[in-house]
Amino acid sequence: MSWSLWLTLVAAGALISLTPGAGAVNTMANSLGSGWSRSIWGILGQQVALLAHIAVVAAGVGVLVAGSPVLFNVIRYAGAAYLVYLGVRQFRSRAGVARVGETASEPAWSMFRRGLLVNLTNPKAVVFFLAFTPQFIRPERPLLPQYAVLAATIIAIDVVVMWFFFAAAARGLGRLTQRESGQRTLNRVFGGLFVGVGVLLAAVH
């Protein structure tokens, strides 16, 4: 991959990562509830899902998902339902905002698993990468190194944006959790955001 093409990929990847979505909401909730440093576990789970989406596209399975309305809709509605479920749990939580309704000592594996599921159950990512990836791949050149560079770049950018932008920004709201009323407000805000993202995922075609 040429430097000019790679720099274009960096710019596009940063724009994609900075666009708020389920991953950003999940990252902020983890940061508020479990702390900035431990929020990395949820971010890593999201990156594994992102890598899976890229691998699916690279293997050509993305064409099947994009071309099968039934399969696409099953995965899409499953992902939307999971986000709504997370939102309802967060909204009804009486504890801190951290973990979508569990205790403040949420294990790293729990955050990792939720981050994985939040991104993995979004089939639109497969369709997006199916349209996005060919812009940065040259079929006449070896494919594996190109996909490796693309995946490493996109994942590195997403980790930086999620951890140093969304998770760090959430820390500014941390003082609200010192009061019970503030905890309830943030639980409802983030619960509503999860539900909203889930509804959009199900409604937007």
Short mmCIF file of C-alpha atoms in Angstrom, two decimals:
data_model
loop_
_atom_site.label_atom_id
_atom_site.label_comp_id
_atom_site.label_asym_id
_atom_site.label_seq_id
_atom_site.Cartn_x
_atom_site.Cartn_y
_atom_site.Cartn_z
CA MET A 1 0.00 0.00 0.00
CA SER A 2 1.43 3.37 -1.02
CA TRP A 3 1.89 6.12 1.57
CA SER A 4 -0.70 8.34 -0.10
CA LEU A 5 -3.27 5.56 -0.08
CA TRP A 6 -2.42 4.67 3.52
CA LEU A 7 -2.83 8.29 4.65
CA THR A 8 -6.23 8.34 2.96
CA LEU A 9 -7.08 5.15 4.86
CA VAL A 10 -6.01 6.80 8.15
CA ALA A 11 -8.24 9.82 7.49
CA ALA A 12 -11.21 7.64 6.56
CA GLY A 13 -10.65 5.35 9.55
CA ALA A 14 -10.51 8.29 11.96
CA LEU A 15 -13.75 9.69 10.57
CA ILE A 16 -15.46 6.33 10.90
CA SER A 17 -14.29 5.82 14.48
CA LEU A 18 -15.29 9.35 15.53
CA THR A 19 -18.84 8.73 14.33
CA PRO A 20 -20.85 7.92 17.49
CA GLY A 21 -22.41 4.48 17.59
CA ALA A 22 -23.01 1.51 19.83
CA GLY A 23 -19.29 0.99 20.40
CA ALA A 24 -18.82 4.58 21.56
CA VAL A 25 -21.78 4.36 23.92
CA ASN A 26 -20.51 1.08 25.33
CA THR A 27 -17.01 2.52 25.81
CA MET A 28 -18.30 5.59 27.65
CA ALA A 29 -20.51 3.48 29.89
CA ASN A 30 -17.56 1.22 30.76
CA SER A 31 -15.33 4.21 31.47
CA LEU A 32 -17.89 5.80 33.77
CA GLY A 33 -18.59 2.62 35.68
CA SER A 34 -15.28 0.77 35.79
CA GLY A 35 -12.75 3.53 35.19
CA TRP A 36 -10.84 4.80 32.18
CA SER A 37 -8.02 2.23 32.36
CA ARG A 38 -10.34 -0.80 32.68
CA SER A 39 -12.55 0.38 29.83
CA ILE A 40 -9.84 -0.95 27.51
CA TRP A 41 -11.27 -4.47 27.97
CA GLY A 42 -14.54 -3.53 26.31
CA ILE A 43 -12.62 -1.72 23.57
CA LEU A 44 -10.52 -4.83 22.92
CA GLY A 45 -13.69 -6.91 22.60
CA GLN A 46 -14.98 -4.45 20.04
CA GLN A 47 -11.72 -4.75 18.08
CA VAL A 48 -11.96 -8.54 17.93
CA ALA A 49 -15.42 -8.14 16.41
CA LEU A 50 -14.06 -5.53 14.00
CA LEU A 51 -11.31 -7.92 12.95
CA ALA A 52 -13.93 -10.63 12.41
CA HIS A 53 -15.91 -8.32 10.12
CA ILE A 54 -12.82 -7.55 8.07
CA ALA A 55 -11.96 -11.24 7.87
CA VAL A 56 -15.49 -12.05 6.70
CA VAL A 57 -15.20 -9.47 3.93
CA ALA A 58 -11.73 -10.69 2.98
CA ALA A 59 -13.04 -14.23 2.72
CA GLY A 60 -15.86 -13.10 0.47
CA VAL A 61 -18.60 -14.13 2.89
CA GLY A 62 -19.70 -10.51 3.05
CA VAL A 63 -21.14 -10.94 -0.42
CA LEU A 64 -23.39 -13.70 0.93
CA VAL A 65 -24.61 -11.57 3.84
CA ALA A 66 -25.22 -8.57 1.60
CA GLY A 67 -27.04 -10.70 -0.94
CA SER A 68 -29.21 -12.66 1.49
CA PRO A 69 -31.99 -10.46 2.92
CA VAL A 70 -33.12 -13.19 5.31
CA LEU A 71 -29.67 -13.79 6.79
CA PHE A 72 -28.94 -10.08 6.93
CA ASN A 73 -32.21 -9.30 8.71
CA VAL A 74 -31.84 -12.14 11.22
CA ILE A 75 -28.42 -10.85 12.30
CA ARG A 76 -29.53 -7.22 12.13
CA TYR A 77 -32.57 -7.72 14.36
CA ALA A 78 -30.58 -9.88 16.77
CA GLY A 79 -28.04 -7.09 17.14
CA ALA A 80 -30.75 -4.47 17.57
CA ALA A 81 -32.50 -6.58 20.22
CA TYR A 82 -29.24 -7.02 22.13
CA LEU A 83 -28.62 -3.26 22.20
CA VAL A 84 -32.18 -2.59 23.38
CA TYR A 85 -31.70 -5.23 26.09
CA LEU A 86 -28.50 -3.52 27.25
CA GLY A 87 -30.29 -0.17 27.24
CA VAL A 88 -33.21 -1.41 29.32
CA ARG A 89 -30.83 -2.93 31.88
CA GLN A 90 -28.86 0.31 32.06
CA PHE A 91 -31.99 2.43 32.33
CA ARG A 92 -33.36 0.36 35.22
CA SER A 93 -30.04 0.05 37.04
CA ARG A 94 -29.83 1.45 40.56
CA ALA A 95 -26.05 1.14 40.71
CA GLY A 96 -23.33 3.16 38.99
CA VAL A 97 -23.33 3.80 35.29
CA ALA A 98 -20.41 1.63 34.61
CA ARG A 99 -21.59 -1.57 33.39
CA VAL A 100 -24.88 -1.52 31.90
CA GLY A 101 -26.54 -2.43 35.11
CA GLU A 102 -24.22 -4.66 37.01
CA THR A 103 -21.88 -4.08 39.95
CA ALA A 104 -18.93 -1.72 39.88
CA SER A 105 -16.56 -4.69 40.06
CA GLU A 106 -17.52 -6.04 36.66
CA PRO A 107 -14.90 -8.56 35.49
CA ALA A 108 -12.70 -7.72 32.53
CA TRP A 109 -14.09 -10.73 30.65
CA SER A 110 -17.64 -9.41 31.04
CA MET A 111 -16.70 -6.06 29.49
CA PHE A 112 -14.72 -7.82 26.76
CA ARG A 113 -17.63 -10.11 25.92
CA ARG A 114 -20.14 -7.28 25.79
CA GLY A 115 -17.87 -5.20 23.56
CA LEU A 116 -17.48 -8.22 21.29
CA LEU A 117 -21.24 -8.79 21.04
CA VAL A 118 -22.08 -5.11 20.56
CA ASN A 119 -19.93 -4.94 17.42
CA LEU A 120 -20.30 -8.54 16.27
CA THR A 121 -24.09 -8.35 16.04
CA ASN A 122 -23.96 -5.42 13.63
CA PRO A 123 -24.12 -6.91 10.12
CA LYS A 124 -24.12 -3.44 8.64
CA ALA A 125 -20.42 -3.39 9.47
CA VAL A 126 -19.89 -6.30 7.08
CA VAL A 127 -21.80 -4.52 4.33
CA PHE A 128 -19.92 -1.30 5.07
CA PHE A 129 -16.52 -2.96 4.88
CA LEU A 130 -17.64 -4.71 1.72
CA ALA A 131 -18.05 -1.27 0.14
CA PHE A 132 -15.16 0.40 1.99
CA THR A 133 -12.38 -2.17 1.66
CA PRO A 134 -12.08 -2.34 -2.18
CA GLN A 135 -11.12 1.35 -2.21
CA PHE A 136 -7.83 0.45 -0.50
CA ILE A 137 -7.08 -2.96 -2.01
CA ARG A 138 -5.24 -3.53 -5.27
CA PRO A 139 -6.25 -6.97 -6.62
CA GLU A 140 -3.13 -7.21 -8.82
CA ARG A 141 -0.94 -7.16 -5.69
CA PRO A 142 -0.64 -9.77 -2.89
CA LEU A 143 -3.88 -9.54 -0.92
CA LEU A 144 -2.82 -10.80 2.52
CA PRO A 145 -0.32 -7.98 3.24
CA GLN A 146 -2.85 -5.40 2.07
CA TYR A 147 -5.61 -6.74 4.31
CA ALA A 148 -3.14 -6.97 7.19
CA VAL A 149 -2.19 -3.30 6.80
CA LEU A 150 -5.83 -2.26 6.47
CA ALA A 151 -6.94 -4.24 9.54
CA ALA A 152 -4.01 -3.08 11.68
CA THR A 153 -4.60 0.55 10.71
CA ILE A 154 -8.36 0.54 11.28
CA ILE A 155 -8.05 -1.28 14.62
CA ALA A 156 -5.22 0.94 15.89
CA ILE A 157 -7.19 4.07 15.03
CA ASP A 158 -10.35 2.74 16.66
CA VAL A 159 -8.52 1.85 19.89
CA VAL A 160 -7.01 5.34 20.08
CA VAL A 161 -10.33 7.08 19.36
CA MET A 162 -12.35 4.90 21.73
CA TRP A 163 -9.88 5.03 24.62
CA PHE A 164 -8.49 8.56 24.34
CA PHE A 165 -11.61 10.31 23.04
CA PHE A 166 -14.84 8.58 24.07
CA ALA A 167 -13.58 6.90 27.26
CA ALA A 168 -11.63 10.00 28.29
CA ALA A 169 -14.58 12.28 27.55
CA ALA A 170 -16.77 10.15 29.79
CA ARG A 171 -14.45 10.85 32.71
CA GLY A 172 -15.67 14.42 32.70
CA LEU A 173 -19.10 13.11 33.68
CA GLY A 174 -17.69 11.06 36.54
CA ARG A 175 -18.49 13.67 39.20
CA LEU A 176 -22.18 13.15 38.50
CA THR A 177 -21.92 9.58 39.77
CA GLN A 178 -20.98 10.84 43.22
CA ARG A 179 -24.66 11.58 43.81
CA GLU A 180 -27.47 9.05 43.57
CA SER A 181 -29.50 11.41 41.41
CA GLY A 182 -26.54 11.79 39.08
CA GLN A 183 -26.16 8.02 38.80
CA ARG A 184 -29.83 7.65 37.91
CA THR A 185 -29.58 10.41 35.31
CA LEU A 186 -26.52 8.91 33.62
CA ASN A 187 -28.02 5.40 33.73
CA ARG A 188 -31.08 6.73 31.93
CA VAL A 189 -29.06 8.74 29.43
CA PHE A 190 -26.83 5.81 28.47
CA GLY A 191 -29.73 3.37 28.61
CA GLY A 192 -31.65 5.62 26.24
CA LEU A 193 -28.63 5.87 23.93
CA PHE A 194 -28.32 2.07 23.75
CA VAL A 195 -32.02 1.72 23.00
CA GLY A 196 -31.83 4.50 20.41
CA VAL A 197 -28.90 2.91 18.60
CA GLY A 198 -30.69 -0.45 18.65
CA VAL A 199 -33.85 1.06 17.18
CA LEU A 200 -31.85 2.81 14.47
CA LEU A 201 -30.04 -0.41 13.63
CA ALA A 202 -33.38 -2.15 13.17
CA ALA A 203 -35.08 0.71 11.32
CA VAL A 204 -32.44 2.03 8.94
CA HIS A 205 -32.07 0.06 5.70
#
